[in-house]
Amino acid sequence: MCRLLAYLGPNISLNRLLFEPEHSLEKQAWQPRELREAKLNADGFGFGWYHHRQAMRYRQPIPIWNDANLQDLATSLHADLYLATVRSATPGLGVGHYNTQPFRYQNWLFMHNGYIRDFAQTGRPQIRKILAHEFEANIQGNTDSEYIFALILHFLENNNMTQAIIDAFSILNEILGQHSALLNIMLSDGERIYATRYAINGLSPSLYYGVNVEGFAPGSQLIVSEALNDSTHWQVVDEHRLLIMSRDDDRVELAL
């Protein structure tokens, strides 16, 4: 289980998201409010952004509070789109750079909050049978998250991203049977942010979105695992939903 954050809006420093809010992502690493199956998010952190429309990322397999360089980096880095996460590793899925999000393929960035129960025995062998070689070969770690990303990319070859997510979740429903999976994901191509609140045989993790939230500039759009402050602008994302946010403030919410 992890805590996720996505931002789209006017250019801001990363510090504004990671450290400044009263319930910032950094605070969610050591004092989460809605983390049901863990107590801390101390198994790494990472964030992604776009520089001249190219996907960039920074990942560390250490607690976010142990990176002595992060405060300077977060203060100096400015962008208009961010994905960021703090990680609580699923038992059996190791801590290291290759298992630390966000994952990247070409210009796509991806994060996942949740798990596939008994992934090594249930999900991984079945997903490998489906994946085109190109996407299996791109997998560097052993997390369920990276395999879910590869599965979505597989279906993206012949579909748009919305349909690729729908097809990937449909296949997971088929192959997992009675096993559970929590599938809150966030993806971006630098223009749009796609986020899901979804579970198979389980209760979806928390997810909220906010537009023009107090403390952020007009036009700011955020999707978060936990609200960053006490603003009344935060809205709960319903279970089994796909939320799409774009630069023109045209939000779409679809049932999955």
Tab-separated table of C-alpha atoms in Angstrom:
chain	number	residue	atom	x	y	z
A	1	MET	CA	0.000	0.000	0.000
A	2	CYS	CA	1.187	3.521	-0.795
A	3	ARG	CA	0.033	7.124	-0.801
A	4	LEU	CA	-0.340	8.779	-4.197
A	5	LEU	CA	-0.589	12.364	-5.409
A	6	ALA	CA	-1.144	13.897	-8.838
A	7	TYR	CA	-1.152	17.598	-9.705
A	8	LEU	CA	-2.088	19.443	-12.892
A	9	GLY	CA	-2.269	23.229	-13.083
A	10	PRO	CA	-0.172	26.376	-12.927
A	11	ASN	CA	3.582	25.969	-12.539
A	12	ILE	CA	4.529	25.333	-8.898
A	13	SER	CA	7.489	24.044	-6.930
A	14	LEU	CA	7.517	20.415	-5.898
A	15	ASN	CA	8.009	21.643	-2.345
A	16	ARG	CA	4.464	23.030	-2.459
A	17	LEU	CA	3.163	19.452	-2.736
A	18	LEU	CA	5.658	17.355	-0.792
A	19	PHE	CA	6.247	19.493	2.296
A	20	GLU	CA	4.090	22.604	2.647
A	21	PRO	CA	0.486	21.338	3.054
A	22	GLU	CA	-0.609	20.593	6.614
A	23	HIS	CA	-1.125	16.940	5.641
A	24	SER	CA	1.602	16.821	3.003
A	25	LEU	CA	2.766	13.712	1.192
A	26	GLU	CA	5.891	13.725	3.355
A	27	LYS	CA	3.706	13.674	6.472
A	28	GLN	CA	1.604	10.873	5.012
A	29	ALA	CA	4.786	8.783	4.935
A	30	TRP	CA	5.012	8.712	8.732
A	31	GLN	CA	1.497	9.703	9.844
A	32	PRO	CA	-1.074	8.500	7.300
A	33	ARG	CA	-4.736	8.842	8.237
A	34	GLU	CA	-6.413	6.331	5.928
A	35	LEU	CA	-3.850	3.587	5.388
A	36	ARG	CA	-5.722	0.418	6.327
A	37	GLU	CA	-3.133	-2.357	5.917
A	38	ALA	CA	0.088	-0.701	7.054
A	39	LYS	CA	1.261	1.932	9.524
A	40	LEU	CA	4.053	3.702	7.624
A	41	ASN	CA	5.110	4.440	4.061
A	42	ALA	CA	8.833	4.071	4.676
A	43	ASP	CA	9.920	1.786	1.814
A	44	GLY	CA	10.872	4.465	-0.681
A	45	PHE	CA	9.383	7.384	-2.547
A	46	GLY	CA	9.425	8.902	-5.993
A	47	PHE	CA	8.004	11.591	-8.200
A	48	GLY	CA	7.678	12.316	-11.882
A	49	TRP	CA	7.283	15.458	-13.961
A	50	TYR	CA	7.627	16.622	-17.555
A	51	HIS	CA	10.502	18.710	-18.899
A	52	HIS	CA	9.955	19.986	-22.444
A	53	ARG	CA	7.162	17.381	-22.623
A	54	GLN	CA	9.560	14.551	-21.772
A	55	ALA	CA	8.821	12.310	-18.791
A	56	MET	CA	11.336	12.644	-15.947
A	57	ARG	CA	11.464	10.910	-12.581
A	58	TYR	CA	13.359	10.757	-9.314
A	59	ARG	CA	13.192	7.643	-7.112
A	60	GLN	CA	14.788	6.598	-3.844
A	61	PRO	CA	14.330	3.273	-2.002
A	62	ILE	CA	14.661	5.035	1.379
A	63	PRO	CA	12.126	6.855	3.560
A	64	ILE	CA	11.320	10.284	2.194
A	65	TRP	CA	12.533	11.908	5.421
A	66	ASN	CA	16.020	10.384	4.991
A	67	ASP	CA	16.896	12.060	1.688
A	68	ALA	CA	19.137	14.964	2.702
A	69	ASN	CA	19.050	16.477	-0.797
A	70	LEU	CA	15.296	16.408	-1.331
A	71	GLN	CA	14.405	19.733	0.274
A	72	ASP	CA	16.745	21.671	-2.030
A	73	LEU	CA	15.596	19.724	-5.068
A	74	ALA	CA	11.917	20.169	-4.235
A	75	THR	CA	12.354	23.906	-3.720
A	76	SER	CA	14.165	24.440	-7.024
A	77	LEU	CA	12.086	22.139	-9.241
A	78	HIS	CA	9.026	23.738	-10.881
A	79	ALA	CA	6.504	22.055	-13.169
A	80	ASP	CA	2.831	22.132	-14.083
A	81	LEU	CA	2.257	18.376	-13.723
A	82	TYR	CA	3.503	16.010	-11.031
A	83	LEU	CA	2.960	12.425	-9.953
A	84	ALA	CA	4.376	11.527	-6.531
A	85	THR	CA	4.218	8.616	-4.111
A	86	VAL	CA	5.495	7.270	-0.804
A	87	ARG	CA	5.706	3.478	-0.603
A	88	SER	CA	4.748	0.765	1.834
A	89	ALA	CA	6.084	-2.403	0.222
A	90	THR	CA	3.900	-5.481	-0.047
A	91	PRO	CA	5.571	-8.375	1.824
A	92	GLY	CA	7.703	-10.383	-0.559
A	93	LEU	CA	8.183	-7.533	-3.034
A	94	GLY	CA	11.595	-6.112	-2.241
A	95	VAL	CA	12.741	-2.577	-1.564
A	96	GLY	CA	15.063	-1.172	-4.235
A	97	HIS	CA	15.261	1.262	-7.128
A	98	TYR	CA	13.692	-1.138	-9.621
A	99	ASN	CA	10.634	-1.568	-7.407
A	100	THR	CA	10.222	2.129	-6.626
A	101	GLN	CA	7.582	4.184	-8.432
A	102	PRO	CA	6.805	5.981	-10.642
A	103	PHE	CA	7.452	3.520	-13.431
A	104	ARG	CA	8.080	4.901	-16.917
A	105	TYR	CA	7.632	3.697	-20.475
A	106	GLN	CA	8.375	6.160	-23.267
A	107	ASN	CA	6.362	9.219	-22.202
A	108	TRP	CA	4.047	7.458	-19.766
A	109	LEU	CA	4.436	7.648	-15.990
A	110	PHE	CA	2.593	5.189	-13.732
A	111	MET	CA	1.913	4.676	-10.022
A	112	HIS	CA	-0.175	2.097	-8.132
A	113	ASN	CA	-1.592	1.983	-4.626
A	114	GLY	CA	-2.712	-1.495	-3.667
A	115	TYR	CA	-1.702	-5.068	-4.387
A	116	ILE	CA	-2.604	-8.313	-6.073
A	117	ARG	CA	-2.962	-10.889	-3.294
A	118	ASP	CA	-0.484	-13.779	-3.648
A	119	PHE	CA	0.839	-12.115	-6.778
A	120	ALA	CA	3.739	-14.509	-7.430
A	121	GLN	CA	1.387	-17.489	-7.507
A	122	THR	CA	-1.720	-15.929	-9.076
A	123	GLY	CA	-1.149	-12.754	-11.048
A	124	ARG	CA	2.393	-12.916	-12.401
A	125	PRO	CA	2.243	-16.238	-14.297
A	126	GLN	CA	-1.071	-15.345	-15.933
A	127	ILE	CA	-0.047	-11.807	-16.894
A	128	ARG	CA	3.169	-13.141	-18.458
A	129	LYS	CA	1.107	-15.364	-20.743
A	130	ILE	CA	-0.723	-12.290	-22.068
A	131	LEU	CA	2.043	-9.729	-22.435
A	132	ALA	CA	3.713	-8.993	-25.741
A	133	HIS	CA	7.471	-9.541	-25.497
A	134	GLU	CA	8.208	-5.815	-25.748
A	135	PHE	CA	6.343	-5.033	-22.547
A	136	GLU	CA	7.525	-8.042	-20.578
A	137	ALA	CA	11.123	-7.229	-21.503
A	138	ASN	CA	10.700	-3.697	-20.153
A	139	ILE	CA	9.909	-4.982	-16.627
A	140	GLN	CA	12.906	-4.494	-14.326
A	141	GLY	CA	11.516	-5.263	-10.864
A	142	ASN	CA	9.186	-7.877	-9.391
A	143	THR	CA	6.231	-5.831	-8.161
A	144	ASP	CA	2.615	-6.405	-9.046
A	145	SER	CA	2.498	-2.661	-9.817
A	146	GLU	CA	4.974	-2.882	-12.682
A	147	TYR	CA	3.174	-5.890	-14.169
A	148	ILE	CA	-0.150	-4.017	-14.020
A	149	PHE	CA	1.512	-1.144	-15.894
A	150	ALA	CA	2.850	-3.556	-18.514
A	151	LEU	CA	-0.603	-5.080	-18.938
A	152	ILE	CA	-2.152	-1.659	-19.550
A	153	LEU	CA	0.573	-0.822	-22.066
A	154	HIS	CA	-0.103	-4.119	-23.826
A	155	PHE	CA	-3.741	-3.127	-24.385
A	156	LEU	CA	-2.774	0.430	-25.260
A	157	GLU	CA	-1.188	-0.818	-28.478
A	158	ASN	CA	-4.597	-1.012	-30.162
A	159	ASN	CA	-6.722	1.264	-27.958
A	160	ASN	CA	-6.804	4.629	-26.251
A	161	MET	CA	-5.777	4.760	-22.593
A	162	THR	CA	-9.332	4.661	-21.258
A	163	GLN	CA	-10.082	1.416	-23.096
A	164	ALA	CA	-6.668	-0.014	-22.214
A	165	ILE	CA	-7.396	0.428	-18.499
A	166	ILE	CA	-10.859	-1.101	-18.902
A	167	ASP	CA	-9.444	-4.105	-20.782
A	168	ALA	CA	-6.609	-4.608	-18.274
A	169	PHE	CA	-8.979	-4.564	-15.297
A	170	SER	CA	-11.357	-6.923	-17.107
A	171	ILE	CA	-8.557	-9.437	-17.695
A	172	LEU	CA	-7.451	-9.153	-14.064
A	173	ASN	CA	-10.997	-9.941	-12.954
A	174	GLU	CA	-10.903	-13.078	-15.113
A	175	ILE	CA	-7.508	-14.402	-14.085
A	176	LEU	CA	-7.695	-13.640	-10.350
A	177	GLY	CA	-10.911	-15.525	-9.636
A	178	GLN	CA	-11.549	-15.316	-5.894
A	179	HIS	CA	-8.224	-13.613	-5.154
A	180	SER	CA	-8.324	-9.945	-4.199
A	181	ALA	CA	-6.664	-6.954	-5.828
A	182	LEU	CA	-6.662	-3.271	-4.894
A	183	LEU	CA	-6.144	-1.175	-8.002
A	184	ASN	CA	-5.876	2.539	-7.370
A	185	ILE	CA	-3.628	3.689	-10.200
A	186	MET	CA	-2.452	6.992	-11.664
A	187	LEU	CA	-0.964	7.494	-15.131
A	188	SER	CA	0.029	10.469	-17.219
A	189	ASP	CA	1.328	11.218	-20.699
A	190	GLY	CA	2.114	14.833	-19.784
A	191	GLU	CA	-1.228	16.109	-21.038
A	192	ARG	CA	-3.789	14.162	-19.018
A	193	ILE	CA	-3.905	12.354	-15.701
A	194	TYR	CA	-5.842	9.089	-15.440
A	195	ALA	CA	-6.718	7.817	-11.968
A	196	THR	CA	-8.794	4.868	-10.793
A	197	ARG	CA	-10.388	3.830	-7.536
A	198	TYR	CA	-11.008	0.137	-7.995
A	199	ALA	CA	-10.852	-3.222	-6.246
A	200	ILE	CA	-11.475	-6.877	-7.038
A	201	ASN	CA	-12.920	-8.852	-4.129
A	202	GLY	CA	-11.992	-6.062	-1.747
A	203	LEU	CA	-12.586	-2.496	-0.590
A	204	SER	CA	-10.956	0.188	-2.715
A	205	PRO	CA	-8.331	2.397	-1.036
A	206	SER	CA	-9.248	6.022	-0.382
A	207	LEU	CA	-9.056	8.548	-3.212
A	208	TYR	CA	-10.022	12.223	-3.490
A	209	TYR	CA	-9.874	14.971	-6.072
A	210	GLY	CA	-9.889	18.708	-5.637
A	211	VAL	CA	-10.203	21.686	-7.959
A	212	ASN	CA	-9.235	25.192	-6.841
A	213	VAL	CA	-8.380	23.868	-3.388
A	214	GLU	CA	-7.505	26.517	-0.816
A	215	GLY	CA	-3.772	27.086	-0.724
A	216	PHE	CA	-3.331	26.357	-4.439
A	217	ALA	CA	-3.608	28.701	-7.406
A	218	PRO	CA	-6.856	28.964	-9.396
A	219	GLY	CA	-6.972	26.249	-12.031
A	220	SER	CA	-5.139	23.694	-9.890
A	221	GLN	CA	-6.401	20.108	-10.071
A	222	LEU	CA	-5.276	17.434	-7.617
A	223	ILE	CA	-5.948	13.729	-7.087
A	224	VAL	CA	-4.718	12.311	-3.778
A	225	SER	CA	-4.927	9.265	-1.545
A	226	GLU	CA	-5.508	11.578	1.422
A	227	ALA	CA	-6.642	15.208	1.467
A	228	LEU	CA	-3.705	17.596	1.829
A	229	ASN	CA	-5.613	20.059	4.016
A	230	ASP	CA	-9.049	20.742	5.496
A	231	SER	CA	-10.428	22.485	2.410
A	232	THR	CA	-14.074	21.827	1.589
A	233	HIS	CA	-13.145	21.460	-2.094
A	234	TRP	CA	-12.011	17.835	-1.731
A	235	GLN	CA	-14.435	15.320	-3.233
A	236	VAL	CA	-14.441	11.555	-2.706
A	237	VAL	CA	-13.906	9.527	-5.868
A	238	ASP	CA	-16.550	6.803	-5.865
A	239	GLU	CA	-15.494	3.163	-5.999
A	240	HIS	CA	-14.991	1.547	-9.421
A	241	ARG	CA	-14.439	4.861	-11.156
A	242	LEU	CA	-11.951	6.225	-13.668
A	243	LEU	CA	-11.225	9.952	-13.348
A	244	ILE	CA	-9.527	11.822	-16.198
A	245	MET	CA	-8.156	15.340	-15.761
A	246	SER	CA	-6.830	17.417	-18.641
A	247	ARG	CA	-5.144	20.772	-19.081
A	248	ASP	CA	-8.321	22.447	-20.322
A	249	ASP	CA	-10.060	21.621	-17.006
A	250	ASP	CA	-12.326	19.151	-18.800
A	251	ARG	CA	-12.826	16.424	-16.190
A	252	VAL	CA	-14.378	13.092	-17.075
A	253	GLU	CA	-15.523	10.432	-14.598
A	254	LEU	CA	-16.453	6.985	-15.908
A	255	ALA	CA	-17.777	3.839	-14.243
A	256	LEU	CA	-15.529	0.781	-14.503
